[in-house]
Tab-separated table of C-alpha atoms in Angstrom:
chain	number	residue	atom	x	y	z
A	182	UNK	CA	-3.371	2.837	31.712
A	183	UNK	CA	-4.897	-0.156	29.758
A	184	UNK	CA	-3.833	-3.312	28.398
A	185	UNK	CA	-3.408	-2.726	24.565
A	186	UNK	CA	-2.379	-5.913	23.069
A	187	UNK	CA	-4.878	-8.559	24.920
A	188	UNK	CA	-2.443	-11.786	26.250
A	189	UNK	CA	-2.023	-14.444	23.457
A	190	UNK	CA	-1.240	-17.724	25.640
A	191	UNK	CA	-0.685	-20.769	23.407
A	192	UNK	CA	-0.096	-22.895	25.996
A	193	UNK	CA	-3.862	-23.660	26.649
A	194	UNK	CA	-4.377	-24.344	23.347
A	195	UNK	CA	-2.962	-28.048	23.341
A	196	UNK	CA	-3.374	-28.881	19.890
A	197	UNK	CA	-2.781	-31.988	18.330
A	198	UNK	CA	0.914	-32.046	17.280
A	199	UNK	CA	3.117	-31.633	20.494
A	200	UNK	CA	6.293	-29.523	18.740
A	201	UNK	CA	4.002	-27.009	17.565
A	202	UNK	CA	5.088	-23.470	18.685
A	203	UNK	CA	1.729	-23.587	20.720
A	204	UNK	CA	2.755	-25.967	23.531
A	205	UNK	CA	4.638	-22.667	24.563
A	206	UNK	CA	3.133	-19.869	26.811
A	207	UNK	CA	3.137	-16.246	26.070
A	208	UNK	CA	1.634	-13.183	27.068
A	209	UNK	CA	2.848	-9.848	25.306
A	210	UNK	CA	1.114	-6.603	26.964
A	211	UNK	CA	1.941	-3.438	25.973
A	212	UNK	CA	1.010	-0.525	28.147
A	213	UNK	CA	-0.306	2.972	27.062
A	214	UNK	CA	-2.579	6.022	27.749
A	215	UNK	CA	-4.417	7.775	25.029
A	216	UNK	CA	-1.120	9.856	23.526
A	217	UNK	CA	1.794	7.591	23.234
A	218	UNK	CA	2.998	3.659	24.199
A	219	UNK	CA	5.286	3.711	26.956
A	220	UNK	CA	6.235	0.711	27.809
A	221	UNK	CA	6.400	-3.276	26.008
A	222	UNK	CA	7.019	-6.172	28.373
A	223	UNK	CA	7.024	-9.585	28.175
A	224	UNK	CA	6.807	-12.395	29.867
A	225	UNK	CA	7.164	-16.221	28.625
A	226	UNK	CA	6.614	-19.302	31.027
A	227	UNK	CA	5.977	-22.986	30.087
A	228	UNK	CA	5.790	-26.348	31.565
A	229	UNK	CA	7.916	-27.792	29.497
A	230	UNK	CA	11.564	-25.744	29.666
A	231	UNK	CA	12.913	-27.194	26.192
A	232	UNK	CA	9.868	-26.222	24.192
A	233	UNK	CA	10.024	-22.717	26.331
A	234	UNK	CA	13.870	-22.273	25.182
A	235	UNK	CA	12.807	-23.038	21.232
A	236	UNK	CA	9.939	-20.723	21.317
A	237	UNK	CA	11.883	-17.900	23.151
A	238	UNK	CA	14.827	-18.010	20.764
A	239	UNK	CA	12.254	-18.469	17.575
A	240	UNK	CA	10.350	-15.347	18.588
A	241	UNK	CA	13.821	-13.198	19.439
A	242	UNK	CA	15.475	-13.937	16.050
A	243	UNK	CA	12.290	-13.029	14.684
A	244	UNK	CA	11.467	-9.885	16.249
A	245	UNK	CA	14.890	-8.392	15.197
A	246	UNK	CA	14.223	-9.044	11.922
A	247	UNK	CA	11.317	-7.678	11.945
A	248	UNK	CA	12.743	-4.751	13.740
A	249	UNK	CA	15.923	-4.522	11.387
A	250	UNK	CA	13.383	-4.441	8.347
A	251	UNK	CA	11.056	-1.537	9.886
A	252	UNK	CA	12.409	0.922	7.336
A	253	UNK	CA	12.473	-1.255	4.791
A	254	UNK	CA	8.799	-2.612	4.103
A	255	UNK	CA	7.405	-3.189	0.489
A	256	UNK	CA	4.852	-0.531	0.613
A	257	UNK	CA	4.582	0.486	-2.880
A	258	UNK	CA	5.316	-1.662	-6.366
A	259	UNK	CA	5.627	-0.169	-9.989
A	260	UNK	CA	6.137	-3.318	-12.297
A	261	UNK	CA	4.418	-2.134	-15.272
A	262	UNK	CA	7.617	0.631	-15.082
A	263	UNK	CA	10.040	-2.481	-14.888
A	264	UNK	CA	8.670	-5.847	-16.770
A	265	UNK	CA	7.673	-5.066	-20.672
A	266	UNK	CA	4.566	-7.700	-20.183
A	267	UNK	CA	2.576	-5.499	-17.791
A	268	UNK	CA	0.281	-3.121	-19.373
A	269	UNK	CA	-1.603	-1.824	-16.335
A	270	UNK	CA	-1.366	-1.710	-12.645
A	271	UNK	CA	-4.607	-1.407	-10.117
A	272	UNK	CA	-3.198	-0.206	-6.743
A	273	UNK	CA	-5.647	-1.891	-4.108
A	274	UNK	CA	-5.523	-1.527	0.228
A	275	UNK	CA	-3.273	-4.048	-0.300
A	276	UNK	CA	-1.960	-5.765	-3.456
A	277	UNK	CA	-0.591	-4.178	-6.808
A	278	UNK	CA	-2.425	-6.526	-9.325
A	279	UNK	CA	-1.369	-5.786	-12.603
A	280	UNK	CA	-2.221	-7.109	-16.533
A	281	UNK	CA	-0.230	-8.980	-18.700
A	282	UNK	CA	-3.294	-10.132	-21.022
A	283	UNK	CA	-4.409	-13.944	-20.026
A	284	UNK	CA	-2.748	-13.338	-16.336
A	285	UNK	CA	-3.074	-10.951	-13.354
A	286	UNK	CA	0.070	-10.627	-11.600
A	287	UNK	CA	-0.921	-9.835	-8.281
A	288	UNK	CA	1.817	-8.591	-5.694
A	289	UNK	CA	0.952	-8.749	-2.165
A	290	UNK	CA	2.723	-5.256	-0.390
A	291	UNK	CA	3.193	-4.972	3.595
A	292	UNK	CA	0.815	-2.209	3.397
A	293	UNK	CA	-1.704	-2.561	6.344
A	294	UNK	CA	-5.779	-2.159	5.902
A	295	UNK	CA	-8.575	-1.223	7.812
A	296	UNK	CA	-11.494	0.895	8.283
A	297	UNK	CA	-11.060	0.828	4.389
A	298	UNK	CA	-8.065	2.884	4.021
A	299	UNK	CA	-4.065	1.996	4.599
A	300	UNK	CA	-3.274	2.383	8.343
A	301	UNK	CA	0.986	1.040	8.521
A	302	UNK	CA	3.477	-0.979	6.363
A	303	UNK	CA	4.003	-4.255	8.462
A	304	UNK	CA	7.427	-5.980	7.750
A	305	UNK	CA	7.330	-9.193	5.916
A	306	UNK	CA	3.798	-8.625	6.212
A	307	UNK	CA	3.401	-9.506	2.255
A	308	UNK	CA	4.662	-12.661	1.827
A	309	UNK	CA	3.174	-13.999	5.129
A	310	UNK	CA	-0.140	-13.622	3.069
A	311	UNK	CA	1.257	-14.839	0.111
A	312	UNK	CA	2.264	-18.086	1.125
A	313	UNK	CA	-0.615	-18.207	3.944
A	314	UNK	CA	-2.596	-18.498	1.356
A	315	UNK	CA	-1.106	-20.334	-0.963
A	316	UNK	CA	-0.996	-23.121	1.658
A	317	UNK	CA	-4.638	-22.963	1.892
A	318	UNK	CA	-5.667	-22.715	-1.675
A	319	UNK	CA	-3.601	-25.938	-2.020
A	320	UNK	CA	-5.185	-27.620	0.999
A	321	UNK	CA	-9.295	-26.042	-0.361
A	322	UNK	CA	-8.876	-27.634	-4.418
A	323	UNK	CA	-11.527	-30.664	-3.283
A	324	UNK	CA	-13.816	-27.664	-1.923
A	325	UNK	CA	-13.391	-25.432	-5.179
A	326	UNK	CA	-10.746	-24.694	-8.162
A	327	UNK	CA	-8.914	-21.512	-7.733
A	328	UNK	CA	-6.945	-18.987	-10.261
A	329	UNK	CA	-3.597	-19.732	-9.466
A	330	UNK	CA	-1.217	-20.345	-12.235
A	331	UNK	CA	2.522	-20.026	-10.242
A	332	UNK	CA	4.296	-18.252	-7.486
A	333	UNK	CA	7.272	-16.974	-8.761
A	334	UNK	CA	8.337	-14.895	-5.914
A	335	UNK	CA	7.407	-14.746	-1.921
A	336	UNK	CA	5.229	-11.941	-2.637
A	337	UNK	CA	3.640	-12.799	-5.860
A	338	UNK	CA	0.973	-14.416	-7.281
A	339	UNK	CA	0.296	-15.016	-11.224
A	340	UNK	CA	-3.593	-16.175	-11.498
A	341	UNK	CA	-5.787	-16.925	-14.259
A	342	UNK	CA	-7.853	-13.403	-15.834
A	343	UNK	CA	-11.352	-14.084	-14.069
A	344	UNK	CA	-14.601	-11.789	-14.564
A	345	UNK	CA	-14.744	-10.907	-10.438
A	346	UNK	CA	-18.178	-10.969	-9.195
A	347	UNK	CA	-18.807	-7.699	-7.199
A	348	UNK	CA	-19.320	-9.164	-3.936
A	349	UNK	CA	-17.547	-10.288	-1.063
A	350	UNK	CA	-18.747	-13.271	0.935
A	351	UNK	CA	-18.013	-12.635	3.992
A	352	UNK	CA	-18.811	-15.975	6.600
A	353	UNK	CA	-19.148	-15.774	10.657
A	354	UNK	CA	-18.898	-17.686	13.057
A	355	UNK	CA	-18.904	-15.465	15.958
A	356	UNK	CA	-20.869	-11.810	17.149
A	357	UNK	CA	-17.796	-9.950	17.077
A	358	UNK	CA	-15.651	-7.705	15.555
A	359	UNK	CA	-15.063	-3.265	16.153
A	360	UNK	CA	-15.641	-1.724	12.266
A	361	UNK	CA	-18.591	-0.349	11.516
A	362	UNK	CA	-19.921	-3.332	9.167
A	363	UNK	CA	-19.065	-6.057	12.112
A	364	UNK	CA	-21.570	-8.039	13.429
A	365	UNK	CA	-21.614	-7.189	17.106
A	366	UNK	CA	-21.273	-3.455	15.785
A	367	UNK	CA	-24.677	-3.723	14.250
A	368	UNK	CA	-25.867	-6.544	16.736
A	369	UNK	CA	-25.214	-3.670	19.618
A	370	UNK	CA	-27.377	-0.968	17.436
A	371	UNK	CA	-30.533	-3.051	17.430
A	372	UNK	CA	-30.289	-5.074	14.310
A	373	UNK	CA	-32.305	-8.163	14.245
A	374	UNK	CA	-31.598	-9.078	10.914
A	375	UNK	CA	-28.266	-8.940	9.170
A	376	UNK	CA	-27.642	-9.588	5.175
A	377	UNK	CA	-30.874	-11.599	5.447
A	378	UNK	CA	-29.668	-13.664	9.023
A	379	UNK	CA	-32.321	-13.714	11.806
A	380	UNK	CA	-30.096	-13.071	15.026
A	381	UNK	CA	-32.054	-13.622	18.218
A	382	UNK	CA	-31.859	-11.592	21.089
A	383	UNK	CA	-29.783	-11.598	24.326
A	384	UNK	CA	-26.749	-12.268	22.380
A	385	UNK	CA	-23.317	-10.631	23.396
A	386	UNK	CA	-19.886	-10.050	22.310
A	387	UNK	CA	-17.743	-12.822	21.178
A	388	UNK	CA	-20.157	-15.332	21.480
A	389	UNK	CA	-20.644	-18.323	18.936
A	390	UNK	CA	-23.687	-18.192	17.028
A	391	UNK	CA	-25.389	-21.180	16.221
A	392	UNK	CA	-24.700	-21.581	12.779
A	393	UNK	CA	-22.039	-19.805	10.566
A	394	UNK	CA	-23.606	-17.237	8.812
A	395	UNK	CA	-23.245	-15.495	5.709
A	396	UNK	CA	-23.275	-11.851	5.333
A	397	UNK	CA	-22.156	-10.641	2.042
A	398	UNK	CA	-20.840	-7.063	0.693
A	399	UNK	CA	-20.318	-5.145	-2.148
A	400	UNK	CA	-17.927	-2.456	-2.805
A	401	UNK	CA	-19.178	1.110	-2.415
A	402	UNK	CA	-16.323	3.880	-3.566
A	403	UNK	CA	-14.808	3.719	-0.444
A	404	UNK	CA	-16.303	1.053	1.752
A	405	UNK	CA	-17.759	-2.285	2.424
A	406	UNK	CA	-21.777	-2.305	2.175
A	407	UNK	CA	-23.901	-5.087	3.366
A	408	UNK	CA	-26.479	-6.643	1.467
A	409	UNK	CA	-28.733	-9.633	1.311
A	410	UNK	CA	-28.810	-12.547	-0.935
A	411	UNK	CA	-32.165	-11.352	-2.774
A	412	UNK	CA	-30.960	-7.812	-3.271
A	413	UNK	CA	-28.042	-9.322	-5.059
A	414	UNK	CA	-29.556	-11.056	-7.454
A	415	UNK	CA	-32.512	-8.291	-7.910
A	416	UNK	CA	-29.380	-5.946	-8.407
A	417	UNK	CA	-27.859	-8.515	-11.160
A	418	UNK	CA	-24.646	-8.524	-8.968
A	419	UNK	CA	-24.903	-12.456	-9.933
A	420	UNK	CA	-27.359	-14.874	-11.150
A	421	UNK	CA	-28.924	-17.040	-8.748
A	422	UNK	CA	-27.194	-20.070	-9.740
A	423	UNK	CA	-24.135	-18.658	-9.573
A	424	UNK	CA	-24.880	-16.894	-6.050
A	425	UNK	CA	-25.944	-21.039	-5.039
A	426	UNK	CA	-22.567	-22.520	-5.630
A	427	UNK	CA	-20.633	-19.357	-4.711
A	428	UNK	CA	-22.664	-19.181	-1.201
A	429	UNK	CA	-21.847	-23.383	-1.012
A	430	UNK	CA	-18.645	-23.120	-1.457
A	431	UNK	CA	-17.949	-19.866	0.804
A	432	UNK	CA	-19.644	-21.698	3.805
A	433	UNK	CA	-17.302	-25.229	2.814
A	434	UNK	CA	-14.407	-23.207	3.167
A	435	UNK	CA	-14.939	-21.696	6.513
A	436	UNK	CA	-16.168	-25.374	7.711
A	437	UNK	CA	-13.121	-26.984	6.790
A	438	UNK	CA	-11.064	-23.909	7.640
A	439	UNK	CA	-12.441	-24.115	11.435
A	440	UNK	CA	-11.631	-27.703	11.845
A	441	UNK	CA	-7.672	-27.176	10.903
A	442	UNK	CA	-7.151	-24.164	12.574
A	443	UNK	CA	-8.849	-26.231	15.576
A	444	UNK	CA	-6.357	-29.162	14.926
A	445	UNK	CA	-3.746	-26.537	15.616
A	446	UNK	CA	-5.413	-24.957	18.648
A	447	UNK	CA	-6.757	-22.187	16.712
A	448	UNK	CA	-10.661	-20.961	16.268
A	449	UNK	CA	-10.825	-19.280	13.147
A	450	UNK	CA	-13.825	-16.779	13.478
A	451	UNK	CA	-14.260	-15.219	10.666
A	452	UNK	CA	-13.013	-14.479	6.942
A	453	UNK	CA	-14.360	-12.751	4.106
A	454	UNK	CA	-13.655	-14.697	0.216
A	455	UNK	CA	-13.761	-13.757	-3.301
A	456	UNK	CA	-14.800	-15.381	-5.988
A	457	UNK	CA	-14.659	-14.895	-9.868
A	458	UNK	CA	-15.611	-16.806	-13.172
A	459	UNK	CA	-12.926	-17.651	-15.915
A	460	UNK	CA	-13.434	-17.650	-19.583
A	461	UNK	CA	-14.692	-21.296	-19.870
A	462	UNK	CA	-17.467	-20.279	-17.057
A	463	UNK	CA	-15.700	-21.930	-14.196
A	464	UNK	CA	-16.332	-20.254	-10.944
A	465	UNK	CA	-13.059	-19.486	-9.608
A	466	UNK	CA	-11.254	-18.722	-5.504
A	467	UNK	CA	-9.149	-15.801	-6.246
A	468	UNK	CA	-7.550	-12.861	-3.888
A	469	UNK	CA	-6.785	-14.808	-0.554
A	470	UNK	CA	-7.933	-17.226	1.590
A	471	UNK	CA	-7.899	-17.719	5.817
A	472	UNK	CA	-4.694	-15.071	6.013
A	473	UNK	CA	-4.690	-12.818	9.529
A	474	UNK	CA	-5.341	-9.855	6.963
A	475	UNK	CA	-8.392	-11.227	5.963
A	476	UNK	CA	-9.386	-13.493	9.058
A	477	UNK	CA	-10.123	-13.160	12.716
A	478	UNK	CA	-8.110	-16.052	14.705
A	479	UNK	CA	-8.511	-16.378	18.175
A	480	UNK	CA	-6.751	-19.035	20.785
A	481	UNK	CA	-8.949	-21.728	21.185
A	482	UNK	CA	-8.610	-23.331	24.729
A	483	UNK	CA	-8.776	-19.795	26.296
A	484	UNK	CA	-11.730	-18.848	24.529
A	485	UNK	CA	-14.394	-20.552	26.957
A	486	UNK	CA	-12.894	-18.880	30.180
A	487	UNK	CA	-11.972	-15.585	28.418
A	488	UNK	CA	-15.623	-15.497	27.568
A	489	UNK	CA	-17.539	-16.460	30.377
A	490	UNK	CA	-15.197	-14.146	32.684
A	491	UNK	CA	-16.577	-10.875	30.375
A	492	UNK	CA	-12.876	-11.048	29.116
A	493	UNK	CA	-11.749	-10.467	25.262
A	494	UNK	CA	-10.658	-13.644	23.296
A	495	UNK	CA	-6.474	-13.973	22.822
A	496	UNK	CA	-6.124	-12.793	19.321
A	497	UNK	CA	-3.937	-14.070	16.761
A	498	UNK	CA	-4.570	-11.028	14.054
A	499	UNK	CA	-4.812	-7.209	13.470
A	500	UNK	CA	-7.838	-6.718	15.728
A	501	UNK	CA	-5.998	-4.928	18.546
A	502	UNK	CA	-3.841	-2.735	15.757
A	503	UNK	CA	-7.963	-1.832	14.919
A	504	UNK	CA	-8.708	-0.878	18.720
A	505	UNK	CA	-5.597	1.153	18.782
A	506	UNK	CA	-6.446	3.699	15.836
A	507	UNK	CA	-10.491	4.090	17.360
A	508	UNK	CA	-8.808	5.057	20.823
A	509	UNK	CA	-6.919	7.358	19.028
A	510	UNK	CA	-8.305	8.574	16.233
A	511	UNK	CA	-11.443	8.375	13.816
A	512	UNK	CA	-10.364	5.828	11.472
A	513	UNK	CA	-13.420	6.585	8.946
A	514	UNK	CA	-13.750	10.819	8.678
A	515	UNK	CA	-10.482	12.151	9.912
A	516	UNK	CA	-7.947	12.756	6.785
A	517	UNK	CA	-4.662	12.296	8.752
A	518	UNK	CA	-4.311	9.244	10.812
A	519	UNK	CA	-1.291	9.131	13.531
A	520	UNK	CA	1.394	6.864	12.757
A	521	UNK	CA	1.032	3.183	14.835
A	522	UNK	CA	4.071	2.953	17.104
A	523	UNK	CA	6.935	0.363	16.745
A	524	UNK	CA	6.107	-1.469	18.821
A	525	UNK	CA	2.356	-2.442	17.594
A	526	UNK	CA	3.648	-2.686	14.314
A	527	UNK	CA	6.845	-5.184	15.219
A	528	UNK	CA	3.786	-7.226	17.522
A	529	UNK	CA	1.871	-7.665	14.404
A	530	UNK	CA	4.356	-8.516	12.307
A	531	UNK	CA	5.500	-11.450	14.973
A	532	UNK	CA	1.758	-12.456	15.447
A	533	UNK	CA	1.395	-12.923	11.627
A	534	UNK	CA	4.747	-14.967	11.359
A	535	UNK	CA	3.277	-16.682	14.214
A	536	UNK	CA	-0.267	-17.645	12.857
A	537	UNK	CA	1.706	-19.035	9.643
A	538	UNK	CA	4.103	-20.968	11.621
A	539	UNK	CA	1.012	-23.004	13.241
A	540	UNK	CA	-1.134	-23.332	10.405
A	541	UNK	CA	1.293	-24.381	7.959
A	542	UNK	CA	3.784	-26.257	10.614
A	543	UNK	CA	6.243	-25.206	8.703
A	544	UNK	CA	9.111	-22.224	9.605
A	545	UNK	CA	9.007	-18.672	7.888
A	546	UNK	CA	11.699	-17.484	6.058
A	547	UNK	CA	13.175	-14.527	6.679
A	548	UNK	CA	13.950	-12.601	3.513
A	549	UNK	CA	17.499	-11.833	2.844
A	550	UNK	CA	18.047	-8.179	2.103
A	551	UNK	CA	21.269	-8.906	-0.600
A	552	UNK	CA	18.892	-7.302	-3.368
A	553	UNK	CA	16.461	-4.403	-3.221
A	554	UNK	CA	12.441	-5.846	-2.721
A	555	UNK	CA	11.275	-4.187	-5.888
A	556	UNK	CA	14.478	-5.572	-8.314
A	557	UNK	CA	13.907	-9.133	-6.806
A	558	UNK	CA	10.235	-9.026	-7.774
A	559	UNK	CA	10.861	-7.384	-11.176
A	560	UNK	CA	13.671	-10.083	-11.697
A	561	UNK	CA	11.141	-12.815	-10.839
A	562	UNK	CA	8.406	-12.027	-12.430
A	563	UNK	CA	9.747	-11.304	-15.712
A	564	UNK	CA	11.115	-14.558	-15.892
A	565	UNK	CA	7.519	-16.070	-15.216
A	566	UNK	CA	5.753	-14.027	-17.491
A	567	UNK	CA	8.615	-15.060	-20.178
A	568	UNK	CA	7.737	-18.538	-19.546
A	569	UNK	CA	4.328	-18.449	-19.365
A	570	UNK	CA	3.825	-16.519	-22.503
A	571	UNK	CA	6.170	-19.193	-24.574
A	572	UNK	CA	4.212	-21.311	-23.540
């Protein structure tokens, strides 16, 4: 038997604002062999009984929501069937982005991503990205401009038409992570130097580097491929001016990033951004920003102990949903993957609502299910694009 969900214990993480859902402690295990989960338990203690009672009752109404909506995830969108503006849709791991000319409407599904290939649908799992990052992109606009025009729905994002440079930008704080392109993945295998990083020896899991790091990739036709900063430009991927301020401003964001999630008790350990360039030349933050889909968040006053003890970090993202499908499966060669049991996917689903909550200090809401997901969005969005095009 083995602990498949590390503990995520708030409590240690003190931050700054004493209400905050992390002066509670939790620890969620879930116990399993290799073939099937057969048990989840709980347990919840605090030092302080009130905040104990508030976080217990939060994380009950929200689990059996979650649970009620299990069967009823947005895992698929068709709006260029629905809304006359749409002329094409581009079915990504994750979003539905479709054209309506000057704007992409981008909808952000509950399908779940990794290993480069859909693994679950994750209940409310789209608009906790959505608004996750619309949060930050309003908090990053001193840092860099980014493409959104409007939200018009909790799982939908109108942004300006940018020309999307082919490369991701990914930033690290941390020698960590369980994919093939993660750091400690390669670090293990003997590499020295990473996307043109000199990593010194003697370094082991989860430990901080130095320095964030950079360590870009492009898209390959089904995966993520590392490269360095001079084969980008020798590839024409981007000019070197552009690379200059794109690399600035990726390594801004993850600075300023790290210092709220600290405020909230959080280490954020690493993200991967996007970046494209508009009509008037204007580089551009598109996609998402600092979301648990496209972020590693660990609890921050545990870290230390966790680490010196030869123990994993207390995760606040989809790193042990990750761990599950390599104990179980070959994520990258095998054609059919199993299907992630209930219980992982209602855990991630909480621990998303969860990260959101204490980034954003503000309280998730809970779709109401009085109209089907897809007529909502259609509703919405026409509306938007009827405005905007007015206009």
């Amino acid at each position: 038997m083995a602990n498949l969900i590390p503990s995520l214990n708030p409590a240690t993480a003190k931050p700054l604002n004493k209400t905050s859902l992390l002066s509670s402690f939790f620890t969620t295990t879930i116990k399993t062999n290799k073939k099937k989960t057969n048990c989840l338990s709980t347990t919840i203690s605090s030092m302080n009984l009130s905040n104990q009672n508030l976080f217990n009752n939060r994380r009950q109404d929200v689990v059996e929501a979650i649970e009620n909506s299990l069967s009823n995830c947005l895992s698929e969108t068709n709006l260029h069937q629905t809304v006359p503006f749409l002329k094409s849709k581009i079915r990504g791991k994750v979003r539905d982005i479709y054209d309506s000319g000057d704007y992409l409407v981008m909808v952000t599904t509950d399908r779940q991503s990794a290993f480069d290939r859909v693994l679950a649908s994750i209940p409310f799992k789209g608009q906790v990205l959505n608004e996750t990052s619309l949060w930050w992109f309003d908090k990053t606009q001193h840092i860099t401009p980014n493409a959104v025009v409007s939200s018009p729905d909790k799982n939908v994002t109108i942004a300006k038409k940018c020309s999307v440079f082919p490369v991701e930008f990914v930033v690290r704080g941390f020698v960590t992570g369980s994919t093939d392109t993660s750091l400690w993945t390669v670090y293990k295998n003997g590499v020295r130097n990473y996307c043109g990083n000199a990593l010194p020896e003697g370094m082991v899991k989860n430990e901080k580097l130095s320095a964030n790091i950079l360590t870009p990739t492009t898209k390959a036709v089904d995966h993520d491929v590392p490269v360095t900063p001079d084969e980008i430009i020798k590839r024409g991927l981007m000019t070197p001016d552009d690379y200059d301020e794109v690399r600035s401003k990726a390594l801004s964001l993850f600075e300023f990033g790290q210092r709220v999630a600290l405020e909230h008790g959080l280490l954020l350990v690493d993200t991967k951004y996007e970046f494209g360039k508009g009509a008037d030349g204007t580089i551009y933050l598109i996609d998402e920003i600092h979301t648990p889909d496209s972020s590693r968040y660990w609890i921050a006053n545990s870290y230390e102990e966790r680490f010196h003890n030869g123990l994993e970090p207390e995760n606040v993202d989809k790193e042990f949903l990750r761990l599950w499908f390599k104990d179980h499966c070959n994520p990258y060669e095998d054609k059919v993957l199993p299907d992630a049991p209930k219980e992982l996917v209602s855990e991630l689903a909480w621990r998303y609502i969860f990260l959101y909550e204490t980034i954003t200090k503000s309280k998730f809401e809970i779709p109401t299910m009085e109209a089907p997901i897809h007529d909502r969005i259609t509703q919405s969005v026409t509306m938007a694009l009827s405005s905007l095009l007015e206009n």
